[in-house]
mmCIF file of C-alpha atoms in Angstrom:
data_model
loop_
_atom_site.group_PDB
_atom_site.id
_atom_site.type_symbol
_atom_site.label_atom_id
_atom_site.label_comp_id
_atom_site.label_asym_id
_atom_site.label_seq_id
_atom_site.Cartn_x
_atom_site.Cartn_y
_atom_site.Cartn_z
ATOM 1 C CA MET H 1 72.516 -2.714 -33.084
ATOM 2 C CA ASP H 2 71.414 -6.572 -33.085
ATOM 3 C CA LYS H 3 69.751 -7.760 -36.010
ATOM 4 C CA GLY H 4 66.178 -8.411 -34.529
ATOM 5 C CA ASP H 5 66.378 -4.987 -32.864
ATOM 6 C CA TYR H 6 65.538 -3.031 -35.915
ATOM 7 C CA LEU H 7 62.121 -3.838 -36.078
ATOM 8 C CA SER H 8 61.517 -3.693 -32.446
ATOM 9 C CA GLU H 9 62.915 -0.172 -32.204
ATOM 10 C CA ILE H 10 60.212 0.932 -34.502
ATOM 11 C CA LEU H 11 57.345 -1.055 -32.940
ATOM 12 C CA ARG H 12 58.385 0.133 -29.479
ATOM 13 C CA SER H 13 57.986 3.789 -30.631
ATOM 14 C CA ASP H 14 54.811 5.840 -29.829
ATOM 15 C CA ARG H 15 54.611 6.992 -33.173
ATOM 16 C CA THR H 16 52.563 5.579 -35.908
ATOM 17 C CA VAL H 17 54.555 7.068 -39.090
ATOM 18 C CA PHE H 18 58.342 7.147 -39.904
ATOM 19 C CA SER H 19 60.082 9.016 -42.456
ATOM 20 C CA ILE H 20 63.140 7.463 -43.907
ATOM 21 C CA SER H 21 64.910 9.872 -41.943
ATOM 22 C CA ASP H 22 63.486 9.140 -38.978
ATOM 23 C CA ILE H 23 64.238 5.676 -39.122
ATOM 24 C CA ALA H 24 67.849 6.207 -39.984
ATOM 25 C CA ILE H 25 68.073 8.285 -36.435
ATOM 26 C CA LEU H 26 66.342 5.581 -34.686
ATOM 27 C CA TRP H 27 68.347 2.527 -36.029
ATOM 28 C CA GLN H 28 71.427 5.181 -35.741
ATOM 29 C CA GLU H 29 72.128 4.035 -39.583
ATOM 30 C CA SER H 30 74.110 5.764 -42.169
ATOM 31 C CA ASN H 31 74.173 2.830 -44.945
ATOM 32 C CA LEU H 32 71.095 4.077 -46.793
ATOM 33 C CA ASN H 33 71.117 1.032 -49.015
ATOM 34 C CA ALA H 34 71.424 -1.377 -46.304
ATOM 35 C CA MET H 35 68.309 0.285 -44.297
ATOM 36 C CA ARG H 36 66.377 0.396 -47.606
ATOM 37 C CA VAL H 37 66.874 -3.414 -48.195
ATOM 38 C CA ARG H 38 65.919 -4.172 -44.658
ATOM 39 C CA LEU H 39 63.047 -1.768 -44.645
ATOM 40 C CA SER H 40 61.885 -3.651 -48.183
ATOM 41 C CA TYR H 41 62.091 -7.069 -46.101
ATOM 42 C CA TYR H 42 59.970 -5.958 -43.308
ATOM 43 C CA VAL H 43 57.340 -4.574 -45.546
ATOM 44 C CA ARG H 44 56.897 -7.830 -47.713
ATOM 45 C CA SER H 45 57.060 -9.650 -44.490
ATOM 46 C CA GLY H 46 54.163 -7.777 -43.563
ATOM 47 C CA ASP H 47 56.064 -6.330 -40.477
ATOM 48 C CA LEU H 48 55.814 -2.770 -41.583
ATOM 49 C CA TYR H 49 53.274 -1.082 -43.628
ATOM 50 C CA ARG H 50 54.888 1.382 -46.836
ATOM 51 C CA ILE H 51 52.542 4.406 -46.812
ATOM 52 C CA ARG H 52 54.276 5.958 -49.957
ATOM 53 C CA LYS H 53 57.863 6.141 -51.001
ATOM 54 C CA ASN H 54 60.355 7.103 -47.830
ATOM 55 C CA PHE H 55 56.954 7.030 -45.718
ATOM 56 C CA TYR H 56 56.361 3.818 -43.284
ATOM 57 C CA ALA H 57 53.761 2.815 -40.701
ATOM 58 C CA LYS H 58 53.583 0.103 -38.145
ATOM 59 C CA ASN H 59 50.167 -0.871 -39.704
ATOM 60 C CA LYS H 60 47.420 0.552 -41.960
ATOM 61 C CA LYS H 61 45.692 1.975 -38.978
ATOM 62 C CA TYR H 62 48.509 5.127 -38.544
ATOM 63 C CA ASN H 63 47.439 8.369 -37.328
ATOM 64 C CA ARG H 64 46.494 10.508 -40.606
ATOM 65 C CA LEU H 65 47.378 14.052 -38.483
ATOM 66 C CA GLU H 66 50.838 12.367 -37.737
ATOM 67 C CA LEU H 67 51.352 11.658 -41.167
ATOM 68 C CA ALA H 68 50.251 15.195 -42.506
ATOM 69 C CA ASN H 69 52.971 16.561 -40.143
ATOM 70 C CA ARG H 70 55.692 13.821 -41.294
ATOM 71 C CA LEU H 71 55.254 14.628 -44.975
ATOM 72 C CA PHE H 72 56.529 18.400 -44.807
ATOM 73 C CA THR H 73 58.222 19.350 -42.274
ATOM 74 C CA PRO H 74 58.195 22.101 -40.368
ATOM 75 C CA SER H 75 54.501 21.905 -40.316
ATOM 76 C CA TYR H 76 51.296 21.913 -38.443
ATOM 77 C CA ILE H 77 47.743 20.924 -38.636
ATOM 78 C CA GLY H 78 45.248 23.973 -39.049
ATOM 79 C CA PHE H 79 43.184 25.933 -40.819
ATOM 80 C CA GLU H 80 39.653 24.287 -41.840
ATOM 81 C CA THR H 81 40.594 20.796 -40.014
ATOM 82 C CA VAL H 82 40.861 22.848 -36.335
ATOM 83 C CA LEU H 83 38.351 25.323 -37.368
ATOM 84 C CA SER H 84 35.938 22.514 -37.985
ATOM 85 C CA ARG H 85 36.953 20.724 -34.840
ATOM 86 C CA GLU H 86 36.521 23.774 -32.758
ATOM 87 C CA ARG H 87 32.821 24.320 -34.229
ATOM 88 C CA MET H 88 34.049 27.681 -35.755
ATOM 89 C CA ILE H 89 32.705 26.840 -39.096
ATOM 90 C CA PHE H 90 30.306 24.530 -39.742
ATOM 91 C CA GLN H 91 31.222 23.182 -43.189
ATOM 92 C CA TYR H 92 32.517 19.582 -43.008
ATOM 93 C CA SER H 93 35.647 18.541 -44.839
ATOM 94 C CA THR H 94 37.523 15.305 -44.588
ATOM 95 C CA VAL H 95 40.452 17.268 -46.167
ATOM 96 C CA ILE H 96 43.630 17.338 -43.801
ATOM 97 C CA THR H 97 44.691 20.930 -43.726
ATOM 98 C CA ALA H 98 48.199 22.141 -42.624
ATOM 99 C CA ALA H 99 50.587 25.062 -42.333
ATOM 100 C CA THR H 100 54.159 24.743 -43.977
ATOM 101 C CA TYR H 101 56.595 26.525 -46.156
ATOM 102 C CA LEU H 102 54.976 25.501 -49.798
ATOM 103 C CA THR H 103 51.314 25.309 -50.975
ATOM 104 C CA ARG H 104 50.712 21.593 -52.117
ATOM 105 C CA SER H 105 47.836 19.173 -52.393
ATOM 106 C CA LEU H 106 48.051 15.587 -52.451
ATOM 107 C CA THR H 107 45.855 12.308 -51.800
ATOM 108 C CA ILE H 108 47.327 9.380 -50.253
ATOM 109 C CA GLU H 109 45.117 6.228 -49.707
ATOM 110 C CA GLU H 110 41.972 8.374 -50.488
ATOM 111 C CA GLN H 111 42.769 11.127 -47.780
ATOM 112 C CA GLU H 112 43.233 14.520 -49.081
ATOM 113 C CA PHE H 113 46.309 16.805 -47.529
ATOM 114 C CA SER H 114 45.999 20.290 -48.218
ATOM 115 C CA TYR H 115 49.323 22.545 -47.458
ATOM 116 C CA ARG H 116 48.909 26.102 -47.508
ATOM 117 C CA LYS H 117 52.425 28.164 -47.690
ATOM 118 C CA ILE H 118 53.007 30.290 -44.551
ATOM 119 C CA LYS H 119 55.645 32.867 -44.177
ATOM 120 C CA ASP H 120 58.669 31.350 -42.219
ATOM 121 C CA SER H 121 58.572 33.850 -39.650
ATOM 122 C CA ILE H 122 54.657 32.792 -38.580
ATOM 123 C CA LEU H 123 55.272 29.114 -39.478
ATOM 124 C CA LEU H 124 58.295 28.609 -36.907
ATOM 125 C CA ALA H 125 56.511 30.766 -34.303
ATOM 126 C CA PRO H 126 55.666 28.360 -31.489
ATOM 127 C CA ASN H 127 52.671 31.110 -30.245
ATOM 128 C CA GLY H 128 49.468 29.004 -30.460
ATOM 129 C CA VAL H 129 50.786 26.033 -32.042
ATOM 130 C CA ILE H 130 50.346 22.740 -29.449
ATOM 131 C CA VAL H 131 52.849 19.966 -29.698
ATOM 132 C CA GLN H 132 50.960 16.859 -28.576
ATOM 133 C CA GLU H 133 53.086 13.750 -29.700
ATOM 134 C CA PRO H 134 52.957 12.577 -32.206
ATOM 135 C CA TYR H 135 52.131 15.753 -34.194
ATOM 136 C CA SER H 136 51.633 19.923 -33.825
ATOM 137 C CA ILE H 137 48.322 21.389 -34.108
ATOM 138 C CA ALA H 138 47.373 24.734 -34.282
ATOM 139 C CA SER H 139 45.112 26.240 -31.246
ATOM 140 C CA ARG H 140 41.404 27.587 -31.825
ATOM 141 C CA GLU H 141 42.872 31.156 -31.884
ATOM 142 C CA ARG H 142 46.066 30.376 -34.217
ATOM 143 C CA ALA H 143 43.967 28.856 -36.825
ATOM 144 C CA PHE H 144 41.616 31.766 -36.606
ATOM 145 C CA LEU H 145 44.208 34.185 -36.972
ATOM 146 C CA ASP H 146 46.046 32.014 -39.827
ATOM 147 C CA MET H 147 42.824 31.845 -41.701
ATOM 148 C CA LEU H 148 42.309 35.464 -41.309
ATOM 149 C CA TYR H 149 46.454 36.406 -42.486
ATOM 150 C CA LEU H 150 45.822 34.376 -45.729
ATOM 151 C CA PHE H 151 41.996 34.891 -46.547
ATOM 152 C CA PRO H 152 41.391 38.349 -45.333
ATOM 153 C CA GLY H 153 37.457 38.671 -44.568
ATOM 154 C CA PHE H 154 37.267 35.089 -43.917
ATOM 155 C CA TYR H 155 33.300 34.162 -42.748
ATOM 156 C CA PHE H 156 33.358 32.281 -39.253
ATOM 157 C CA ASP H 157 29.990 30.733 -38.522
ATOM 158 C CA ASN H 158 30.999 30.596 -34.436
ATOM 159 C CA THR H 159 33.442 32.985 -32.980
ATOM 160 C CA ARG H 160 31.984 32.913 -29.226
ATOM 161 C CA GLU H 161 34.298 30.585 -27.931
ATOM 162 C CA VAL H 162 37.276 32.335 -29.317
ATOM 163 C CA ASP H 163 39.874 33.591 -26.385
ATOM 164 C CA TRP H 164 40.556 37.238 -27.346
ATOM 165 C CA LYS H 165 43.444 37.838 -25.130
ATOM 166 C CA LEU H 166 45.072 34.665 -26.969
ATOM 167 C CA VAL H 167 43.882 36.415 -29.974
ATOM 168 C CA PHE H 168 46.073 39.726 -29.104
ATOM 169 C CA GLU H 169 49.150 37.416 -27.799
ATOM 170 C CA ILE H 170 49.369 35.689 -30.997
ATOM 171 C CA LEU H 171 48.682 38.723 -33.376
ATOM 172 C CA PRO H 172 52.529 40.353 -33.131
ATOM 173 C CA ILE H 173 53.868 37.259 -35.123
ATOM 174 C CA TYR H 174 52.229 38.325 -37.992
ATOM 175 C CA LYS H 175 53.440 41.776 -38.381
ATOM 176 C CA ASN H 176 50.627 42.693 -40.431
ATOM 177 C CA ASN H 177 48.561 46.035 -40.429
ATOM 178 C CA ARG H 178 45.550 44.670 -42.430
ATOM 179 C CA LEU H 179 45.292 41.486 -39.994
ATOM 180 C CA GLU H 180 45.499 43.974 -37.219
ATOM 181 C CA LYS H 181 42.770 46.055 -38.107
ATOM 182 C CA GLU H 182 40.521 43.176 -39.104
ATOM 183 C CA ILE H 183 40.973 41.575 -35.613
ATOM 184 C CA GLU H 184 40.279 44.714 -33.697
ATOM 185 C CA LYS H 185 37.038 45.322 -35.713
ATOM 186 C CA MET H 186 35.847 41.967 -35.201
ATOM 187 C CA TYR H 187 36.453 42.287 -31.559
ATOM 188 C CA HIS H 188 35.042 45.450 -31.091
ATOM 189 C CA GLU H 189 31.765 44.022 -33.069
ATOM 190 C CA LYS H 190 31.532 40.889 -30.859
ATOM 191 C CA ASP H 191 30.453 43.388 -28.166
ATOM 192 C CA ASN H 192 28.016 44.922 -30.063
ATOM 193 C CA GLU H 193 26.180 41.178 -30.850
#
């Protein structure tokens, strides 16, 4: 790769956030030290923005949801972030919540990220996870099921928009009798409202 092409490879990308691994692949670079020197130069010159160690952006206006997915991989945006967007819960929160392989909370540039551990067989199941570049996000039904899986009896302010057919299509990935019974009960109670 020619000297001037390194930065342009990043700038041409549709992504706004890059891990050091992403950049190594993009640049086809195996020399980590040379790559770090080059990245440090781009940050000092203002051509790239360093979000935190090993994470870079084109500028300060990077996509926070994309960063949430890049910090821990595999992961997808879900739980309260999706449920409040879908108006299933009315409590407003600026915290970005995601499902991944560990439980962790962190704050980066005044943005709080909350990760919840979910079993690998569920995390890696594509059912109800929408991959809309540059990030992955749970559908309304997947976020609904994830929340009930981790927090039995969770109260939802509004379930009128839930597509129950999709809920029952996604439900088998959890392999959880308690969750199945809870969903059956909620499904039958909605008919009596």
